[in-house]
Every structure is written in C-alpha cells, then in structure tokens.
PDB file of C-alpha atoms in Angstrom:
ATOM      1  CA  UNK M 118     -14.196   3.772 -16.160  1.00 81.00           C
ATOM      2  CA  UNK M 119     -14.982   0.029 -14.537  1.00 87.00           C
ATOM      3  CA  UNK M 120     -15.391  -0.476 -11.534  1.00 92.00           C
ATOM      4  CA  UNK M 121     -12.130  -0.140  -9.320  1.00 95.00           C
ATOM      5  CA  UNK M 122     -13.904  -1.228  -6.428  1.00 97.00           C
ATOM      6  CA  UNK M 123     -14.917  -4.323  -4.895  1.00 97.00           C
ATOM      7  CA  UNK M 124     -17.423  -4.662  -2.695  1.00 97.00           C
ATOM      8  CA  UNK M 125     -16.848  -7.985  -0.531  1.00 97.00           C
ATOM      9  CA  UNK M 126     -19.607  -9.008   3.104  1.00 96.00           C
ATOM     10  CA  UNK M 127     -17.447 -11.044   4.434  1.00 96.00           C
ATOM     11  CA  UNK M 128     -17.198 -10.745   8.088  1.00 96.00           C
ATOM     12  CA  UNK M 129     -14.650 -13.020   9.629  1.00 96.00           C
ATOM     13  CA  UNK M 130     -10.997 -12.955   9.072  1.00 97.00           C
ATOM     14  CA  UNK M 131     -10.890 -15.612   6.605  1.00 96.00           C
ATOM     15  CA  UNK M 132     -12.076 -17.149   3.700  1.00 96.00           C
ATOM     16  CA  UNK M 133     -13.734 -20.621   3.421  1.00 94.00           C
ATOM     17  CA  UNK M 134     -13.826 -20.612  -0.326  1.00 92.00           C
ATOM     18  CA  UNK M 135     -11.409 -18.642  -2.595  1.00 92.00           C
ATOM     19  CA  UNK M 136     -13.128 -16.781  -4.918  1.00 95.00           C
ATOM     20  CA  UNK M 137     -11.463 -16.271  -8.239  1.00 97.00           C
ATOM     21  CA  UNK M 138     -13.043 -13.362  -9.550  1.00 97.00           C
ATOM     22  CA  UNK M 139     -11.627 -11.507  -6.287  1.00 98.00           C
ATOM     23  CA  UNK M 140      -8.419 -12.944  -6.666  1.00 98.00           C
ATOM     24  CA  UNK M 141      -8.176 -11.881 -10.561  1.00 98.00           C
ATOM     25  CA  UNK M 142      -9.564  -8.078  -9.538  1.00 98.00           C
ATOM     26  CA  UNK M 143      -6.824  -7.823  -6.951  1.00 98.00           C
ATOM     27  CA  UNK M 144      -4.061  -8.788  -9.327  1.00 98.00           C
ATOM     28  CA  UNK M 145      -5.713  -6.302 -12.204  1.00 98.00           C
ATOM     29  CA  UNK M 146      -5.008  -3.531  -9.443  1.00 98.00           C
ATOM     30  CA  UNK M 147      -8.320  -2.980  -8.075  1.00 98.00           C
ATOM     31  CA  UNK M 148      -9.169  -2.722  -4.368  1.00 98.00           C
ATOM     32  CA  UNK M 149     -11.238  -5.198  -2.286  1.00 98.00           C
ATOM     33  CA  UNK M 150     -13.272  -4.086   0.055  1.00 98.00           C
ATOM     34  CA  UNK M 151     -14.864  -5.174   3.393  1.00 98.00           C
ATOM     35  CA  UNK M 152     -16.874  -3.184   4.854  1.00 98.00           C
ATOM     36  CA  UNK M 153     -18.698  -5.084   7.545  1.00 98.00           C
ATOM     37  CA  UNK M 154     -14.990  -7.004   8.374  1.00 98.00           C
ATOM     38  CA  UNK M 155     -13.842  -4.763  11.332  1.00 96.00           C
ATOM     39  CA  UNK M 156     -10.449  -4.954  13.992  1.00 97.00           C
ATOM     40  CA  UNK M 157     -12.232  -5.215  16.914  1.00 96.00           C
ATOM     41  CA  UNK M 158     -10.576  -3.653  19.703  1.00 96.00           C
ATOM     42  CA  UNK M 159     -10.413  -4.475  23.633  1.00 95.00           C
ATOM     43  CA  UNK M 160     -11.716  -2.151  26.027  1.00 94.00           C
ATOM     44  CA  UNK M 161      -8.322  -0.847  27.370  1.00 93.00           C
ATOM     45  CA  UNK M 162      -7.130  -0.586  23.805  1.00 95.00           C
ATOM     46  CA  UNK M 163      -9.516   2.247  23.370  1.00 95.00           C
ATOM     47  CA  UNK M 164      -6.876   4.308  26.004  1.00 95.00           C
ATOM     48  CA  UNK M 165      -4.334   3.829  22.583  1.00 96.00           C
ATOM     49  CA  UNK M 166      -6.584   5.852  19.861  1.00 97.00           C
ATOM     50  CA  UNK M 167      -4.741   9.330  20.748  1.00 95.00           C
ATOM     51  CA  UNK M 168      -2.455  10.913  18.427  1.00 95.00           C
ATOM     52  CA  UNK M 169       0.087  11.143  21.526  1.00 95.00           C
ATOM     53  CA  UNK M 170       0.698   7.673  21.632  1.00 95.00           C
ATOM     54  CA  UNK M 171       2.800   8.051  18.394  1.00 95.00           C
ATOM     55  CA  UNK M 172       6.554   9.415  19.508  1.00 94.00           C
ATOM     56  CA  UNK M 173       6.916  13.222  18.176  1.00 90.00           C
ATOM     57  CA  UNK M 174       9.571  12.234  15.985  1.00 87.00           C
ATOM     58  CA  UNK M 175       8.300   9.564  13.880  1.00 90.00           C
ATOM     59  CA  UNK M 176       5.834   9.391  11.591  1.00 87.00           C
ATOM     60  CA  UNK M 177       4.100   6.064  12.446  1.00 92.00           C
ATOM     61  CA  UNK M 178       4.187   3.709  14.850  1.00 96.00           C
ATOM     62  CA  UNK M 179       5.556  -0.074  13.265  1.00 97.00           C
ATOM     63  CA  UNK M 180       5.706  -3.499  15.079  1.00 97.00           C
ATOM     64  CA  UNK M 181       8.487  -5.359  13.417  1.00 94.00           C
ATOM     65  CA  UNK M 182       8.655  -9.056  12.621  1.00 86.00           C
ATOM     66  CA  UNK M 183      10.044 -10.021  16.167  1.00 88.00           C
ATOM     67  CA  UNK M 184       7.593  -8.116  17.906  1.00 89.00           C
ATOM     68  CA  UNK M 185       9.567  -5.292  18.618  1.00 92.00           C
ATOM     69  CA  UNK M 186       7.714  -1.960  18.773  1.00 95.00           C
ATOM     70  CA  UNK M 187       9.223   1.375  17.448  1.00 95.00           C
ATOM     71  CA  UNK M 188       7.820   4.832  16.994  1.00 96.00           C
ATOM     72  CA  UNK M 189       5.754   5.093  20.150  1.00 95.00           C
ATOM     73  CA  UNK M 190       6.012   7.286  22.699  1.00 94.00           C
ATOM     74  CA  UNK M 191       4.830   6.488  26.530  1.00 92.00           C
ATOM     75  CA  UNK M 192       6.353   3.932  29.259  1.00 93.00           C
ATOM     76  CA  UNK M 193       6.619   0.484  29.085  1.00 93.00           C
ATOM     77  CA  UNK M 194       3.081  -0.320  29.802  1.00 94.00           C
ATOM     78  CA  UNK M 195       1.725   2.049  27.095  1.00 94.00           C
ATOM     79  CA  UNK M 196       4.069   0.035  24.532  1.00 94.00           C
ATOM     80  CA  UNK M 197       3.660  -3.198  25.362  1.00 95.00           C
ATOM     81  CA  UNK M 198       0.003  -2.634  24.916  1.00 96.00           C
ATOM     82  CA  UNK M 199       0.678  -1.150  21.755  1.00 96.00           C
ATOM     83  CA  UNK M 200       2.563  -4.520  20.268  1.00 96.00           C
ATOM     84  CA  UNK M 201      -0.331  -6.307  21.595  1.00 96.00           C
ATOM     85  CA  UNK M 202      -3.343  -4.646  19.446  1.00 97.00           C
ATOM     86  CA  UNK M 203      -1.146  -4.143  16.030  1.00 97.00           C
ATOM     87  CA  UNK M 204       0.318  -7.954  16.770  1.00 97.00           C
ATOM     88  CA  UNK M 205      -3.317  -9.018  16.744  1.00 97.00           C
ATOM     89  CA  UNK M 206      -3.959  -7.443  13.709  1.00 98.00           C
ATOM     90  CA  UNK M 207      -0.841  -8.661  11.647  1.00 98.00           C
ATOM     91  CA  UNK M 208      -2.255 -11.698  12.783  1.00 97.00           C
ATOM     92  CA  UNK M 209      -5.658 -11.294  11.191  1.00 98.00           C
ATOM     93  CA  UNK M 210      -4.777  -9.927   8.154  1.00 98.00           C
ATOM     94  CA  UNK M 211      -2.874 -12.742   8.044  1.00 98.00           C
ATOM     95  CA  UNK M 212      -5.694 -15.158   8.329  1.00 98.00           C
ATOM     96  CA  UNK M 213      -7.438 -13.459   6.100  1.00 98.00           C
ATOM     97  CA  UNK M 214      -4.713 -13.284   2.680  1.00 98.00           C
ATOM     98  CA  UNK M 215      -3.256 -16.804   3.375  1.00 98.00           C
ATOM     99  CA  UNK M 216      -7.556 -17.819   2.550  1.00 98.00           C
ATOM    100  CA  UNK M 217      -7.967 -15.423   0.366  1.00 98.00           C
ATOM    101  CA  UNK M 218      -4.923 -15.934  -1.741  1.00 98.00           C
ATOM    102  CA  UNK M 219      -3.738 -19.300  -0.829  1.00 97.00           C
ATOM    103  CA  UNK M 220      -1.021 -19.796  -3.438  1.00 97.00           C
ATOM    104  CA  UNK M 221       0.941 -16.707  -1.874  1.00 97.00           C
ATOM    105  CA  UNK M 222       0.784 -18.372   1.797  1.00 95.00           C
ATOM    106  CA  UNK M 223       4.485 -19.607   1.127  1.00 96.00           C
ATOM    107  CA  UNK M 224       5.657 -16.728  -0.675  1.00 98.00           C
ATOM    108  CA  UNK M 225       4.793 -14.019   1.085  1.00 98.00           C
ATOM    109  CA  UNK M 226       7.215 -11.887   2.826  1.00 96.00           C
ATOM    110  CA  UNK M 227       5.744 -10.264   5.955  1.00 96.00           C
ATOM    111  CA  UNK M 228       6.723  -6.443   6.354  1.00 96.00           C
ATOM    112  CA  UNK M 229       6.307  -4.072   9.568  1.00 96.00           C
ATOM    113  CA  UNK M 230       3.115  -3.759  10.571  1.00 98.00           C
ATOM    114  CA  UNK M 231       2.288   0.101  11.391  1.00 97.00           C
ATOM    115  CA  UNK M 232      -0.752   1.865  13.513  1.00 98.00           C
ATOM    116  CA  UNK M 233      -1.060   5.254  11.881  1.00 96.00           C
ATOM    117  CA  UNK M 234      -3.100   7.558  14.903  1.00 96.00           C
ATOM    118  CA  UNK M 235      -2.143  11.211  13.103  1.00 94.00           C
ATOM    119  CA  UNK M 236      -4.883  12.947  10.967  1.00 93.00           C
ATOM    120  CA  UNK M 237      -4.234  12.612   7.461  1.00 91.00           C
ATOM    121  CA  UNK M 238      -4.986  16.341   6.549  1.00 83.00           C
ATOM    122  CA  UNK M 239      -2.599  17.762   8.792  1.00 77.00           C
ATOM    123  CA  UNK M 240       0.335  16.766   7.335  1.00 74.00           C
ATOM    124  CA  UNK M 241       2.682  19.015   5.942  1.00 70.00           C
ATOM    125  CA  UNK M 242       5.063  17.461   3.213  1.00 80.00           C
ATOM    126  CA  UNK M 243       6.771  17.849   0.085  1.00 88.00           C
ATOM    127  CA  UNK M 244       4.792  17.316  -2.970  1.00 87.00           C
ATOM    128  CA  UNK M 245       6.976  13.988  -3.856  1.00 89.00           C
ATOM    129  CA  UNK M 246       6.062  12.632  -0.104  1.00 87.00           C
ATOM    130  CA  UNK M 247       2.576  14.102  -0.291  1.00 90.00           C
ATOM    131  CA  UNK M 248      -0.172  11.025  -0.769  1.00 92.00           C
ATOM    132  CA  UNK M 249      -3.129  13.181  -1.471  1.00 94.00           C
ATOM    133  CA  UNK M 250      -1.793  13.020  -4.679  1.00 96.00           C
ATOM    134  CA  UNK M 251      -2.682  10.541  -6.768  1.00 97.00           C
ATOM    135  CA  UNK M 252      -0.273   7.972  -7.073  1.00 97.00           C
ATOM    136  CA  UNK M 253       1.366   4.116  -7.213  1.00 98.00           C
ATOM    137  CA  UNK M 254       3.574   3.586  -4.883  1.00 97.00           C
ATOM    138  CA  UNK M 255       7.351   3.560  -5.778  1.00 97.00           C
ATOM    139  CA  UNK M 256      10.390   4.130  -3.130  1.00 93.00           C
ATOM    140  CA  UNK M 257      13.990   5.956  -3.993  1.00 95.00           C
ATOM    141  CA  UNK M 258      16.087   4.370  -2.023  1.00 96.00           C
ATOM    142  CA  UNK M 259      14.145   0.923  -2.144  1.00 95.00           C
ATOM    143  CA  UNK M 260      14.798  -0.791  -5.087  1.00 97.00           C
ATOM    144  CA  UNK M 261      12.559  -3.574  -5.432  1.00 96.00           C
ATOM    145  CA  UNK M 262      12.920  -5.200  -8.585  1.00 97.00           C
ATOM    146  CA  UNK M 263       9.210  -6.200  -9.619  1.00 97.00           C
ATOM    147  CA  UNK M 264       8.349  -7.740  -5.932  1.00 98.00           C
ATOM    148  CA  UNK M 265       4.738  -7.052  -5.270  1.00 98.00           C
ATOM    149  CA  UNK M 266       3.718  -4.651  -2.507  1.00 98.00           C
ATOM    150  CA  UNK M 267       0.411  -5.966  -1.201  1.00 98.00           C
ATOM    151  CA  UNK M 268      -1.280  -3.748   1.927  1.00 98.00           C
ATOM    152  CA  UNK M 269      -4.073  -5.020   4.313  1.00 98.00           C
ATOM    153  CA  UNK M 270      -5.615  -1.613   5.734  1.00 98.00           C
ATOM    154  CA  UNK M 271      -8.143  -1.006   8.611  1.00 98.00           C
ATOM    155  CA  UNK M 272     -10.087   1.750   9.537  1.00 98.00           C
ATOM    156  CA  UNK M 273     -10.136   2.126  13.789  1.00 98.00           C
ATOM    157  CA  UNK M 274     -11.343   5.342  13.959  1.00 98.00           C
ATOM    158  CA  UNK M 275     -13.688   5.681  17.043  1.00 96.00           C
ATOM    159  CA  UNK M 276     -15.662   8.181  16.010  1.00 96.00           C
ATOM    160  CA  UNK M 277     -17.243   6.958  12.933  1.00 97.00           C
ATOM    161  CA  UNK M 278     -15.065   9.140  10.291  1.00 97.00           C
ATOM    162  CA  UNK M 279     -14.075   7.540   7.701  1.00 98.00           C
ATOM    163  CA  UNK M 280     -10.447   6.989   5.621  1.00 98.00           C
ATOM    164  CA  UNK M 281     -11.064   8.802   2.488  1.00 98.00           C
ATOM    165  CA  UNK M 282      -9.488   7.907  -0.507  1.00 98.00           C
ATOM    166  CA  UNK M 283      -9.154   8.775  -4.072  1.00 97.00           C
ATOM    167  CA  UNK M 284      -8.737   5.918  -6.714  1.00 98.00           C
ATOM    168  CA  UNK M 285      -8.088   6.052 -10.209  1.00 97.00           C
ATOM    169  CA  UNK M 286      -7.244   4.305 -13.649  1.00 96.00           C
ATOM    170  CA  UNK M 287      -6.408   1.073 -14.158  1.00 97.00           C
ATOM    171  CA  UNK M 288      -2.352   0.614 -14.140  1.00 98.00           C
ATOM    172  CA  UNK M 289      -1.737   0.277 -17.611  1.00 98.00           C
ATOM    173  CA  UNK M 290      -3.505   3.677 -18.658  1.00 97.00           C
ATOM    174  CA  UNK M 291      -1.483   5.413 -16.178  1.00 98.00           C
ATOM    175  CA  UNK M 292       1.907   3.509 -17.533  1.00 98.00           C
ATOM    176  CA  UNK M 293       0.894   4.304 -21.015  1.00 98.00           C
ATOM    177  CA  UNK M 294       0.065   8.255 -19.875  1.00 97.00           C
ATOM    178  CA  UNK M 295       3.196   8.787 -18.354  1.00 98.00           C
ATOM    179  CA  UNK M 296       6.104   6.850 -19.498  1.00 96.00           C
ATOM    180  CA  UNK M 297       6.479   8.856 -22.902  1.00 96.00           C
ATOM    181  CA  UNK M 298       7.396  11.841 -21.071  1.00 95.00           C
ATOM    182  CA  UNK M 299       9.274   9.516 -18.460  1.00 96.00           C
ATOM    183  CA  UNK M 300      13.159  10.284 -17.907  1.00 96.00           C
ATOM    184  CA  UNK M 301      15.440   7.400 -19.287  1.00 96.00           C
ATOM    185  CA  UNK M 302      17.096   4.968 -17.737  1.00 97.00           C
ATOM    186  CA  UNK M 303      20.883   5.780 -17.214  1.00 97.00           C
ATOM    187  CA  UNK M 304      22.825   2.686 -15.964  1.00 96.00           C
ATOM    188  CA  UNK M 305      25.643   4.624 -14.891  1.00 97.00           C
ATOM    189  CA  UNK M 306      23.688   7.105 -12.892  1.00 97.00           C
ATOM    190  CA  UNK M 307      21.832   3.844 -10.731  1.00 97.00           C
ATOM    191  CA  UNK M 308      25.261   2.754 -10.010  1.00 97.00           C
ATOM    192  CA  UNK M 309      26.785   5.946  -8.505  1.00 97.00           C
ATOM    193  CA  UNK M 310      23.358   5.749  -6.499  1.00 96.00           C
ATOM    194  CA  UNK M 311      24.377   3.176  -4.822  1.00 97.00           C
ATOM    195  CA  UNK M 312      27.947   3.773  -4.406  1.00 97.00           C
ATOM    196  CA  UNK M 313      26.820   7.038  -3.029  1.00 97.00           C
ATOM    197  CA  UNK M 314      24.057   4.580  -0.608  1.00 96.00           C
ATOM    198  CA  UNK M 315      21.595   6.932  -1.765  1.00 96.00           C
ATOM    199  CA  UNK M 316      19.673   3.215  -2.890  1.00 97.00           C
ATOM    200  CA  UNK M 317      20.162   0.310  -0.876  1.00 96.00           C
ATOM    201  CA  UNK M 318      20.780  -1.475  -4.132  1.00 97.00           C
ATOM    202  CA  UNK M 319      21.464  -1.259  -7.471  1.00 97.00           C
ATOM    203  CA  UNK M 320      17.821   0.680  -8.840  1.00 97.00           C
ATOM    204  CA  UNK M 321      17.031  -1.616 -12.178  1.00 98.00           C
ATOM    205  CA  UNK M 322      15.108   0.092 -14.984  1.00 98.00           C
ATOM    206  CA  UNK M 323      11.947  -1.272 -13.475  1.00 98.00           C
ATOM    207  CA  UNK M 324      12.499   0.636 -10.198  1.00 98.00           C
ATOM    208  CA  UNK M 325      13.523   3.679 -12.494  1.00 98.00           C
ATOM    209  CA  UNK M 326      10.045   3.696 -14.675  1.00 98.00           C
ATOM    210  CA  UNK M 327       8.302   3.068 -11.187  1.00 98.00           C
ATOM    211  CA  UNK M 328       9.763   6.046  -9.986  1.00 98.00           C
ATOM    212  CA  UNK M 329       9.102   8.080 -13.083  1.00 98.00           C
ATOM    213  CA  UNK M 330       5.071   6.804 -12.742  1.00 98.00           C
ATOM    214  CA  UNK M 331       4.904   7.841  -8.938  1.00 98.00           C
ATOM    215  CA  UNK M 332       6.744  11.694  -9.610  1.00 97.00           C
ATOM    216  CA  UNK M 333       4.871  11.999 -12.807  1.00 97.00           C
ATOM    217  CA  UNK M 334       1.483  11.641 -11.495  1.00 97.00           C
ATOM    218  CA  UNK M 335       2.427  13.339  -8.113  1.00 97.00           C
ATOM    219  CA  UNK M 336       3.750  16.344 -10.511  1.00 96.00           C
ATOM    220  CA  UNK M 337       1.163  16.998 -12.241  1.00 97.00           C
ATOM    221  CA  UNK M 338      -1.628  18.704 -11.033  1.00 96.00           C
ATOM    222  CA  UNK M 339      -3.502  18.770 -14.242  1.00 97.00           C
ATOM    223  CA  UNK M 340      -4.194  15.153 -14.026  1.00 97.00           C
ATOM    224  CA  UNK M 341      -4.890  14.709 -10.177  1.00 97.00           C
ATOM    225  CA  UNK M 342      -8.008  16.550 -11.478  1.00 96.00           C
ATOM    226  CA  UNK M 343      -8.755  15.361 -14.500  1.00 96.00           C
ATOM    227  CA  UNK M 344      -7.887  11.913 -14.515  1.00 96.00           C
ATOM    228  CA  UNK M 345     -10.715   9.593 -13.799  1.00 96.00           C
ATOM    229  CA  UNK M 346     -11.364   8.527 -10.728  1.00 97.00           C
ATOM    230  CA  UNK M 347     -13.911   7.716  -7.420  1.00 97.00           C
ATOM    231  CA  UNK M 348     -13.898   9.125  -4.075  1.00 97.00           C
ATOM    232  CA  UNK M 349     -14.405   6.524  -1.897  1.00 98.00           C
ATOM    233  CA  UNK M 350     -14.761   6.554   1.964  1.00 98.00           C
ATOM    234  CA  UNK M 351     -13.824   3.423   3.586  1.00 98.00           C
ATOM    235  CA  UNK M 352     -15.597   3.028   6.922  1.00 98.00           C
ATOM    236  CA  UNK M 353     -15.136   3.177  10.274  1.00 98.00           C
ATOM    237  CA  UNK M 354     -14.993  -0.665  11.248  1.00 97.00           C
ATOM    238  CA  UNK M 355     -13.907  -1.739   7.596  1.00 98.00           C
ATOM    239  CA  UNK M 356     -10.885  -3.289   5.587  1.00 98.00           C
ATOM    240  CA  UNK M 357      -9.470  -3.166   2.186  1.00 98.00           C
ATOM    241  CA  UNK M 358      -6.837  -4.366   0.496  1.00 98.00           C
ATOM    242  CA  UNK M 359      -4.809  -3.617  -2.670  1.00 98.00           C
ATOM    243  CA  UNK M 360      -1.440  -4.008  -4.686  1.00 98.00           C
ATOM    244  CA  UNK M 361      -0.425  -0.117  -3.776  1.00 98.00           C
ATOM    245  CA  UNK M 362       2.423  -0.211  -6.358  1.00 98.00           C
ATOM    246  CA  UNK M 363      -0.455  -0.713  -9.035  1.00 98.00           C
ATOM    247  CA  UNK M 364      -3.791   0.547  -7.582  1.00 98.00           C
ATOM    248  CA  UNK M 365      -3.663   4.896  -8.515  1.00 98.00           C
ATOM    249  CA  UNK M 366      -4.533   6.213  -5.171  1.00 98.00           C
ATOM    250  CA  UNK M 367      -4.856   8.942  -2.933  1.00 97.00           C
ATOM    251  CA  UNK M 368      -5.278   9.405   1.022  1.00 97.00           C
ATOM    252  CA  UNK M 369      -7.606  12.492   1.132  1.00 96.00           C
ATOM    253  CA  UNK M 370      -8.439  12.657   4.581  1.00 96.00           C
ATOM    254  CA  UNK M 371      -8.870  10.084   7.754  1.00 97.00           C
ATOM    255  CA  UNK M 372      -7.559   9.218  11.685  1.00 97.00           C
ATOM    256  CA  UNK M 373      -6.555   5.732  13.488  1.00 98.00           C
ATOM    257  CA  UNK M 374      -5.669   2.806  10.474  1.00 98.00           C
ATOM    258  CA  UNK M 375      -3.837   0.056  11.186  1.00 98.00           C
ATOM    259  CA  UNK M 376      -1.719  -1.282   8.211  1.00 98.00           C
ATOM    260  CA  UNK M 377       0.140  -4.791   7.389  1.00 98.00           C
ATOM    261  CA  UNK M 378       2.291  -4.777   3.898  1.00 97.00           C
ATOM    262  CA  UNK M 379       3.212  -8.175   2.485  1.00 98.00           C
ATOM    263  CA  UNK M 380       5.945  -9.031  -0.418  1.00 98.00           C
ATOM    264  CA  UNK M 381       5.358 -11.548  -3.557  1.00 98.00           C
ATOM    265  CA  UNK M 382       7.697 -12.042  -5.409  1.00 98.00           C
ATOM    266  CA  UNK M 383       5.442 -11.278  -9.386  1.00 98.00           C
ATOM    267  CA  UNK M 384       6.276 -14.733 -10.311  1.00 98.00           C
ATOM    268  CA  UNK M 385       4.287 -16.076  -7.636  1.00 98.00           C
ATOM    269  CA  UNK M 386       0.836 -14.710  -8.856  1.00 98.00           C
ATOM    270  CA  UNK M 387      -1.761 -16.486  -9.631  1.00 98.00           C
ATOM    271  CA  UNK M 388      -1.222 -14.319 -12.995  1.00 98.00           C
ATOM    272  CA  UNK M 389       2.337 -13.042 -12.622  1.00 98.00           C
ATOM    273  CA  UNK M 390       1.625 -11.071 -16.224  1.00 98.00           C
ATOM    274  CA  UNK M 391      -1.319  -8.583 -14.476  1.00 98.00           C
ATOM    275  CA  UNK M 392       2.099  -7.497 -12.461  1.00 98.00           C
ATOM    276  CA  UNK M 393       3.676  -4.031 -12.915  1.00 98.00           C
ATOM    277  CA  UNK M 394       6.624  -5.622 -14.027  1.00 98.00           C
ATOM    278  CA  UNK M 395       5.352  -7.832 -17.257  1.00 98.00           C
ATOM    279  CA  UNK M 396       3.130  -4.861 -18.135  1.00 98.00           C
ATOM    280  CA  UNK M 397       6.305  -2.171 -18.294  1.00 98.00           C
ATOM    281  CA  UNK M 398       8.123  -4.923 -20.042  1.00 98.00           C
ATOM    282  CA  UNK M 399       5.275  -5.510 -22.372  1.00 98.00           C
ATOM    283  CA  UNK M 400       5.162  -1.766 -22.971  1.00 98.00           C
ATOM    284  CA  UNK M 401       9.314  -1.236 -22.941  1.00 97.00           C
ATOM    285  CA  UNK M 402       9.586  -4.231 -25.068  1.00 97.00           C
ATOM    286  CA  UNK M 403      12.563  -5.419 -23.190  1.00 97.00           C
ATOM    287  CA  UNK M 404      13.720  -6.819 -19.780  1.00 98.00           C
ATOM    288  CA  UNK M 405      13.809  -4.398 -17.125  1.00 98.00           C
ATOM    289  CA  UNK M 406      15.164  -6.203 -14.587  1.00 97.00           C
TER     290      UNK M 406
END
C-alpha cells in the first residue's frame, strides 16, 4: 500500500509557499504530518493537563465559536484559562490551513474546537462509538450532505507518550469493499428519521452510504485485522491533519490532544472529485445528494 503518510518539517504555524503535492495528498485522504510543529503551552497552562479538568459528565471539553467554554469542570478561573489555551490553538491551526490551503480560507466553516485530557484506552463504548476501530467518520443524526470534515490535531501530552493511531486504505478501496454488502437507501425510512428528530435533517443517500462505510468497517472485525494498514505514533509536540470522513483510521491509544474541525463545502476543493461525495457517485452511478 502507498504511502498514507506525509511527513512535513515545517515548524511555524504557517506556510510561506503552498505546496501542491501536500495539498493533492490531503484531498486523496492521506494525513499530513508535522512532527517538529508543536502547541506550545504557557507555564500556568501546564496546571490544565489533568484529566479532572474535563466535567464528569462530558466527554470532551469544546470552545465554541463565541468563545464560550463547555464541558469543563472547575471555577471560573480554571475555565477561563481553559478558553484561553484551546482559543490559541483554534487560532493557530487557523494560521496554518488558511497557508496551507488558501483557496478554502473563504469557505471554511469553523467548528468547536475541543481539548481531549482522558486516556484513550480507558474508554468504555459501544462498538459503533468505539474509534479503535478502524473507520471514516460518518454521524447519525448529522446529515451532512458531502461537506468536507477537515481536523487539525495536536499532541500536548507532557510526558512524551504519544497519540497512536491506526491508518488504512485509501477511500475508494474501502468504498468499493463495503458498499456491496451496504444496506439500501430507503427514502421513506430518512424521512420518518427526521420527523421522528432522530436526524437533524433529512439523511440523503450520501449520508446513508457514509453511514453504511463507518458501521461496516467498525463491524467487522475480520478486516480491522486484515486490512492494510500502518501504526503510526504521532508525537508528543506534533500536528497532523486529515479529511477524517475519508482518511480509514483508528485512535489506539494516547492522553492530552487538542482538536479544531473545519467544514468545505466538496465543491470548494482544489479537486472537488478526490471528495467522498464524487467518488460514491462515481461508484453509485447516480446523484446522491
């Protein structure tokens, strides 16, 4: 299997020169990675890298796009310093796509921004929820209609341990794995989904063969085995960044990351038919949306 990996030294939060072959590996579904680009944290930020900063009943902590924090636990102080370090990063990962992508800087749609300070391994969740399984990601009650879900991530862990993932085959081997055993569309069913407000909106056929990608590779254990892949263990002091609804991943193991998702519209790609979208088309030989 290529490479799914790229290996990038920058070490600032933006990019002088845009680099094509990055930008065309991105959009193919492949991760870039940065592993001498770190978050640097302030001294009194070190006081936030404890699990018990996270409130007990959420399951990260998310600073929203008015710079309102949710999820965290402690008094005023504690949370206040909180929307101060993830605010810093949303803005430096946003420095650093609006260079490295510059024909999304208009078109992006900024997302929460979460800190996630629980250890990955001891989670305890249903197989469906469980992302130690290989997957893309896909959301039921979400319906997103093709729009891109693009993730800066940052490993903050203190200690040196590395975020450990799994990634595997390029998107279209995965689509053209799965979607023969894939569940059909039923137009009928999508709309008592959202009469029920079980979805948000009406879930298109897109959204359905999304959802049939992410269960079928969560479901099957055979192929979380078998199917080619890499271990890789993204560093303490390091960021990456992928499409997550078309790189195959896994989150084996890991403590403290900071994440920012971002929205694009497919159309707005510097090649809008490497999306998800135009490939399922391609392979459904119809519009799914």
């Amino acid at each position: 299997m290529e490479s799914q990996i790229i290996e990038i030294g920058l070490t600032e939060w933006r990019v002088d020169n845009p680099n094509q072959e990055w930008i065309t590996a991105l959009e193919a579904g492949k991760v870039l990675y940065f592993p001498h680009l770190a978050f640097q944290l302030m001294q009194s930020e070190q006081l936030l890298l404890d699990p018990a900063v996270r409130a007990p009943k959420s399951r990260n902590i998310s600073l929203d796009a008015r710079g309102h924090i949710k999820g965290a636990a402690g008094g005023t102080e504690q949370q206040l310093a909180l929307a101060a370090m993830v605010g810093r990063f949303r803005e430096q990962a946003l420095s650093l796509v609006h260079t490295l992508l510059p024909k999304y800087r208009d078109a992006l749609r900024v997302a929460p921004t979460s800190y996630r300070p629980m250890q990955v391994e001891t989670r305890a969740q249903s197989w469906r929820a469980d992302d130690r399984r290989m997957h893309v990601d896909a959301f039921p009650s979400r319906p997103n209609y093709g729009e891109r879900i693009l993730r800066v991530f940052t490993n903050i862990n203190p200690e040196g341990v590395p975020r450990v993932w799994r990634v595997g085959e390029p998107f279209e081997t995965v689509a053209r794995r799965f979607l023969p055993r894939a569940k059909p569309y039923v137009a009928w069913q999508a709309k008592l989904l959202k009469a029920l407000r079980v979805t948000k909106s009406l879930r298109s056929e897109y959204d359905h063969m999304m959802l049939q990608l992410h269960d079928g590779m969560k479901g099957d254990m055979q192929y979380q085995q078998d199917a080619q892949q890499v271990t890789m263990p993204f560093a303490a002091g390091s960021v990456w960044i992928c499409f997550s609804d078309q790189a195959s991943h896994a989150v084996m193991s890991g403590q403290y990351m900071m994440e920012q998702t971002l929205h694009l519209a497919p159309e707005q790609q510097y090649d809008p038919q490497s999306s998800p979208l135009a490939i399922l088309t391609r392979l459904a030989g119809h519009p799914l949306v």
